[in-house]
Amino acid sequence: MGGNGGKEQRVCFLLKVRPDRMEEYRRRHAEVWPEMLAALRETGWRNYSLFLAPDGLLVGYLETDDFDAALAGMAATEVNARWQAEMAPFFEDLDGRADAGIAPLTEVFHLD
């Protein structure tokens, strides 16, 4: 997904939160560390939202100029390493960091 000629990328992805960890997951995201929020902004994550379904399906959405660069920028931060280490146990079917499990969905329609 690298450079895109200056066109903004809309990225959507799915993950699965463990049913027994959903309440704690919600609580943690109501109190995201200020330094984590700053790092996301500084590395190009904009309009970033997470939606959690009752069955634990997590839908993530963000906008960025370059998704690969945004991921790499976060991967290089110490705060992201700490956050990912704390969040990893919340997810099903992941062997490690949640951000490494992000597989963007293919956009098939967009209404401007």
Coordinates of N, CA, C and O in Angstrom, one line a residue:
M1 N 0.8 -1.2 0.0 CA 0.0 0.0 0.0 C 0.8 1.3 0.0 O 0.3 2.3 0.3
G2 N 2.1 1.3 -0.2 CA 3.0 2.4 -0.1 C 2.5 3.7 -0.6 O 1.3 4.0 -0.5
G3 N 3.4 4.5 -1.1 CA 3.0 5.9 -1.6 C 1.9 5.8 -2.6 O 1.7 4.9 -3.3
N4 N 1.1 6.9 -2.6 CA -0.1 6.9 -3.4 C -0.3 8.2 -4.2 O -1.4 8.6 -4.4
G5 N 0.8 8.8 -4.5 CA 0.8 10.0 -5.3 C 0.1 11.2 -4.6 O -0.6 12.0 -5.3
G6 N 0.1 11.3 -3.3 CA -0.5 12.4 -2.6 C -2.0 12.2 -2.3 O -2.6 13.1 -1.7
K7 N -2.6 11.1 -2.8 CA -4.0 10.9 -2.5 C -4.2 10.2 -1.1 O -3.5 9.3 -0.8
E8 N -5.1 10.8 -0.4 CA -5.3 10.2 1.0 C -5.8 8.8 0.9 O -6.6 8.4 0.0
Q9 N -5.3 7.9 1.8 CA -5.8 6.6 1.9 C -6.8 6.4 3.0 O -6.6 7.0 4.1
R10 N -7.9 5.7 2.7 CA -8.8 5.3 3.8 C -8.5 3.8 4.0 O -8.5 3.0 3.1
V11 N -8.3 3.5 5.3 CA -7.9 2.1 5.6 C -8.9 1.6 6.6 O -9.2 2.2 7.6
C12 N -9.4 0.4 6.4 CA -10.3 -0.3 7.3 C -9.8 -1.7 7.5 O -9.2 -2.4 6.6
F13 N -9.8 -2.2 8.8 CA -9.3 -3.5 9.1 C -10.2 -4.1 10.2 O -11.0 -3.4 10.9
L14 N -10.1 -5.4 10.4 CA -10.8 -6.2 11.4 C -9.9 -6.9 12.3 O -8.8 -7.5 11.8
L15 N -10.2 -7.0 13.5 CA -9.5 -7.8 14.5 C -10.6 -8.4 15.4 O -11.8 -8.0 15.3
K16 N -10.3 -9.3 16.3 CA -11.3 -9.9 17.2 C -10.8 -9.8 18.6 O -9.7 -10.4 19.0
V17 N -11.6 -9.2 19.4 CA -11.3 -9.0 20.9 C -11.9 -10.2 21.6 O -13.0 -10.7 21.3
R18 N -11.1 -10.8 22.5 CA -11.6 -11.9 23.3 C -12.8 -11.5 24.1 O -12.8 -10.4 24.7
P19 N -13.9 -12.3 24.1 CA -15.1 -12.0 24.8 C -14.9 -11.6 26.3 O -15.5 -10.7 26.8
D20 N -14.0 -12.3 26.9 CA -13.8 -12.1 28.3 C -13.0 -10.8 28.6 O -12.8 -10.5 29.8
R21 N -12.5 -10.2 27.6 CA -11.6 -9.0 27.7 C -12.3 -7.7 27.2 O -11.7 -6.7 27.2
M22 N -13.5 -7.8 26.7 CA -14.1 -6.7 26.0 C -14.4 -5.5 26.9 O -14.1 -4.4 26.5
E23 N -14.8 -5.7 28.1 CA -15.1 -4.6 29.0 C -13.8 -3.8 29.3 O -13.7 -2.6 29.3
E24 N -12.7 -4.6 29.6 CA -11.4 -4.0 29.9 C -10.9 -3.3 28.6 O -10.3 -2.2 28.7
Y25 N -11.1 -3.9 27.5 CA -10.7 -3.2 26.2 C -11.4 -1.9 26.0 O -10.7 -0.9 25.7
R26 N -12.7 -1.8 26.3 CA -13.4 -0.5 26.2 C -12.8 0.5 27.2 O -12.6 1.6 26.9
R27 N -12.6 0.0 28.4 CA -12.0 0.9 29.5 C -10.7 1.5 29.0 O -10.4 2.7 29.2
R28 N -9.8 0.6 28.5 CA -8.5 1.1 28.1 C -8.6 2.1 27.0 O -7.8 3.1 27.0
H29 N -9.5 2.0 26.1 CA -9.6 2.9 25.0 C -10.4 4.2 25.4 O -10.3 5.2 24.7
A30 N -11.0 4.2 26.6 CA -11.6 5.4 27.1 C -10.5 6.2 27.8 O -10.7 7.4 28.1
E31 N -9.3 5.6 28.0 CA -8.2 6.3 28.7 C -6.9 6.1 28.0 O -5.9 5.8 28.6
V32 N -6.9 6.3 26.7 CA -5.7 6.1 25.9 C -4.6 7.1 26.4 O -4.9 8.3 26.6
W33 N -3.4 6.6 26.5 CA -2.3 7.5 27.0 C -2.1 8.7 26.1 O -2.1 8.6 24.9
P34 N -2.0 9.9 26.7 CA -1.8 11.1 25.9 C -0.6 11.0 24.9 O -0.6 11.4 23.8
E35 N 0.5 10.3 25.4 CA 1.7 10.1 24.5 C 1.4 9.2 23.3 O 2.0 9.3 22.3
M36 N 0.5 8.3 23.5 CA 0.1 7.4 22.4 C -0.8 8.2 21.4 O -0.5 8.0 20.2
L37 N -1.7 9.0 21.9 CA -2.5 9.8 21.0 C -1.6 10.8 20.2 O -1.7 10.9 18.9
A38 N -0.6 11.3 20.8 CA 0.4 12.2 20.2 C 1.2 11.5 19.1 O 1.4 12.0 18.0
A39 N 1.6 10.3 19.4 CA 2.4 9.5 18.5 C 1.6 9.2 17.2 O 2.1 9.2 16.1
L40 N 0.3 8.8 17.4 CA -0.6 8.5 16.3 C -0.7 9.7 15.4 O -0.5 9.6 14.2
R41 N -0.9 10.8 16.0 CA -1.1 12.1 15.2 C 0.2 12.4 14.4 O 0.2 12.7 13.3
E42 N 1.3 12.3 15.1 CA 2.6 12.7 14.6 C 3.1 11.7 13.4 O 3.8 12.1 12.6
T43 N 2.6 10.5 13.4 CA 3.0 9.5 12.4 C 1.9 9.4 11.3 O 2.0 8.5 10.4
G44 N 0.9 10.3 11.3 CA 0.0 10.4 10.1 C -1.3 9.7 10.2 O -2.0 9.5 9.2
W45 N -1.7 9.2 11.4 CA -3.0 8.6 11.6 C -4.0 9.7 11.8 O -3.9 10.4 12.8
R46 N -5.0 9.8 11.0 CA -6.1 10.8 11.1 C -7.4 10.1 11.0 O -7.6 9.1 10.4
N47 N -8.4 10.8 11.7 CA -9.8 10.3 11.7 C -9.8 8.8 12.0 O -10.5 8.0 11.4
Y48 N -9.1 8.4 13.0 CA -8.9 7.0 13.4 C -10.0 6.6 14.4 O -10.2 7.3 15.4
S49 N -10.8 5.6 14.1 CA -11.9 5.1 14.9 C -11.8 3.6 15.1 O -11.3 2.9 14.2
L50 N -12.2 3.1 16.2 CA -12.4 1.7 16.5 C -13.9 1.5 16.9 O -14.4 2.2 17.7
F51 N -14.5 0.4 16.3 CA -15.9 0.1 16.6 C -15.9 -1.4 17.0 O -15.2 -2.2 16.4
L52 N -16.6 -1.6 18.2 CA -16.6 -3.0 18.8 C -18.0 -3.5 18.8 O -18.9 -3.0 19.3
A53 N -18.1 -4.7 18.1 CA -19.4 -5.4 18.0 C -19.6 -6.2 19.3 O -18.6 -6.6 20.0
P54 N -20.9 -6.6 19.6 CA -21.1 -7.4 20.8 C -20.4 -8.7 20.8 O -20.1 -9.3 21.9
D55 N -20.1 -9.3 19.7 CA -19.4 -10.6 19.6 C -17.8 -10.4 19.6 O -17.1 -11.4 19.5
G56 N -17.3 -9.2 19.8 CA -15.9 -8.9 19.9 C -15.3 -8.5 18.6 O -14.1 -8.2 18.5
L57 N -16.0 -8.5 17.5 CA -15.5 -8.1 16.2 C -15.1 -6.6 16.3 O -15.9 -5.8 16.7
L58 N -13.8 -6.3 16.0 CA -13.4 -4.9 16.1 C -13.1 -4.4 14.7 O -12.4 -5.1 13.9
V59 N -13.7 -3.3 14.4 CA -13.5 -2.7 13.1 C -12.7 -1.4 13.3 O -13.1 -0.5 14.1
G60 N -11.6 -1.3 12.6 CA -10.8 -0.1 12.7 C -10.8 0.7 11.4 O -10.9 0.1 10.3
Y61 N -10.8 2.0 11.5 CA -10.8 2.9 10.3 C -9.9 4.0 10.5 O -9.9 4.6 11.6
L62 N -9.1 4.4 9.5 CA -8.3 5.6 9.6 C -8.0 6.1 8.2 O -8.3 5.5 7.2
E63 N -7.6 7.4 8.2 CA -7.2 8.0 7.0 C -5.7 8.5 7.2 O -5.3 8.8 8.3
T64 N -5.0 8.4 6.1 CA -3.5 8.7 6.2 C -3.0 9.0 4.8 O -3.7 8.6 3.8
D65 N -1.9 9.6 4.7 CA -1.3 9.9 3.4 C -0.6 8.6 2.9 O -0.5 8.4 1.6
D66 N 0.0 7.8 3.8 CA 0.8 6.7 3.4 C 0.7 5.6 4.5 O 1.3 5.8 5.6
F67 N -0.1 4.6 4.4 CA -0.4 3.7 5.4 C 0.9 2.9 5.9 O 1.1 2.8 7.1
D68 N 1.7 2.5 4.9 CA 2.9 1.8 5.3 C 3.8 2.7 6.1 O 4.4 2.3 7.1
A69 N 3.9 4.0 5.7 CA 4.7 4.9 6.5 C 4.1 5.2 7.9 O 4.9 5.3 8.9
A70 N 2.8 5.2 8.0 CA 2.1 5.4 9.3 C 2.4 4.3 10.2 O 2.7 4.4 11.4
L71 N 2.3 3.0 9.7 CA 2.6 1.8 10.5 C 4.1 1.8 10.9 O 4.4 1.6 12.1
A72 N 5.0 2.1 10.0 CA 6.4 2.1 10.3 C 6.7 3.2 11.3 O 7.5 3.0 12.2
G73 N 6.1 4.4 11.2 CA 6.3 5.4 12.1 C 5.9 5.0 13.5 O 6.7 5.3 14.5
M74 N 4.8 4.4 13.7 CA 4.4 3.9 15.0 C 5.3 2.8 15.5 O 5.6 2.8 16.7
A75 N 5.7 1.9 14.6 CA 6.5 0.8 15.0 C 7.8 1.3 15.6 O 8.5 0.6 16.4
A76 N 8.3 2.5 15.2 CA 9.5 3.0 15.7 C 9.4 3.8 17.0 O 10.4 4.2 17.5
T77 N 8.2 3.9 17.6 CA 8.0 4.6 18.8 C 8.1 3.7 20.0 O 7.5 2.6 20.0
E78 N 8.6 4.2 21.1 CA 8.7 3.4 22.3 C 7.3 3.3 22.9 O 6.9 2.2 23.5
V79 N 6.4 4.3 22.8 CA 5.1 4.2 23.4 C 4.3 3.2 22.7 O 3.5 2.5 23.4
N80 N 4.4 3.0 21.4 CA 3.7 2.0 20.7 C 4.1 0.6 21.2 O 3.3 -0.3 21.3
A81 N 5.4 0.4 21.4 CA 5.9 -0.9 21.9 C 5.2 -1.2 23.2 O 4.7 -2.4 23.4
R82 N 5.1 -0.3 24.1 CA 4.5 -0.5 25.4 C 3.0 -0.8 25.2 O 2.4 -1.7 25.8
W83 N 2.3 0.0 24.4 CA 0.9 -0.1 24.2 C 0.6 -1.5 23.6 O -0.3 -2.2 24.0
Q84 N 1.3 -1.9 22.6 CA 1.1 -3.1 21.9 C 1.3 -4.3 22.8 O 0.6 -5.3 22.8
A85 N 2.3 -4.2 23.7 CA 2.6 -5.3 24.7 C 1.4 -5.4 25.6 O 1.0 -6.6 26.0
E86 N 0.8 -4.3 26.0 CA -0.3 -4.4 26.9 C -1.6 -4.9 26.2 O -2.5 -5.5 26.8
M87 N -1.8 -4.5 25.0 CA -3.0 -4.9 24.2 C -3.0 -6.3 23.6 O -4.1 -6.8 23.4
A88 N -1.8 -6.9 23.4 CA -1.8 -8.2 22.7 C -2.7 -9.2 23.3 O -3.4 -10.0 22.6
P89 N -2.8 -9.3 24.7 CA -3.6 -10.4 25.3 C -5.1 -10.2 25.0 O -5.9 -11.1 25.3
F90 N -5.5 -9.0 24.5 CA -6.9 -8.8 24.3 C -7.5 -9.4 23.1 O -8.7 -9.5 22.9
F91 N -6.6 -9.9 22.2 CA -7.0 -10.3 20.8 C -7.0 -11.8 20.6 O -6.1 -12.5 21.1
E92 N -7.9 -12.3 19.8 CA -7.9 -13.7 19.4 C -7.1 -13.8 18.1 O -7.0 -12.9 17.4
D93 N -6.6 -15.0 17.9 CA -5.9 -15.3 16.7 C -4.7 -14.4 16.3 O -4.5 -14.2 15.1
L94 N -4.0 -13.9 17.3 CA -2.8 -13.1 17.0 C -1.6 -13.7 17.7 O -1.8 -14.1 18.9
D95 N -0.5 -13.8 17.0 CA 0.7 -14.2 17.7 C 1.6 -13.0 17.8 O 2.6 -12.8 17.0
G96 N 1.3 -12.1 18.7 CA 2.1 -10.9 18.9 C 1.3 -9.7 18.9 O 0.2 -9.7 19.4
R97 N 1.9 -8.6 18.3 CA 1.3 -7.3 18.3 C 0.1 -7.2 17.5 O 0.0 -7.7 16.3
A98 N -0.9 -6.5 18.0 CA -2.2 -6.2 17.2 C -1.9 -5.4 15.9 O -2.5 -5.7 14.9
D99 N -1.0 -4.5 16.0 CA -0.7 -3.7 14.8 C -0.1 -4.5 13.7 O -0.2 -4.2 12.5
A100 N 0.6 -5.6 14.1 CA 1.2 -6.4 13.1 C 0.1 -7.3 12.4 O 0.3 -7.9 11.3
G101 N -1.1 -7.4 13.1 CA -2.2 -8.2 12.5 C -3.1 -7.4 11.7 O -4.1 -8.0 11.2
I102 N -2.8 -6.1 11.5 CA -3.7 -5.3 10.6 C -3.6 -5.7 9.2 O -2.5 -5.6 8.6
A103 N -4.7 -6.2 8.6 CA -4.7 -6.5 7.2 C -5.8 -5.7 6.6 O -7.0 -6.0 6.8
P104 N -5.5 -4.6 5.9 CA -6.5 -3.7 5.3 C -7.5 -4.4 4.4 O -7.1 -5.3 3.6
L105 N -8.7 -4.1 4.5 CA -9.7 -4.6 3.6 C -9.7 -3.8 2.3 O -9.2 -2.6 2.3
T106 N -10.2 -4.4 1.3 CA -10.2 -3.7 0.0 C -11.5 -2.8 -0.1 O -12.6 -3.3 0.1
E107 N -11.3 -1.6 -0.4 CA -12.4 -0.7 -0.5 C -13.1 -0.9 -1.9 O -12.4 -1.0 -2.9
V108 N -14.4 -1.1 -1.8 CA -15.1 -1.4 -3.1 C -16.1 -0.3 -3.4 O -16.6 -0.3 -4.5
F109 N -16.3 0.6 -2.5 CA -17.2 1.8 -2.8 C -16.9 2.9 -1.8 O -16.7 2.6 -0.6
H110 N -17.0 4.1 -2.3 CA -16.9 5.3 -1.4 C -17.7 6.4 -2.0 O -17.7 6.7 -3.2
L111 N -18.6 7.0 -1.2 CA -19.4 8.1 -1.5 C -18.8 9.4 -1.0 O -18.7 9.5 0.2
D112 N -18.3 10.3 -1.8 CA -17.8 11.6 -1.4 C -18.9 12.5 -1.0 O -19.9 12.5 -1.6

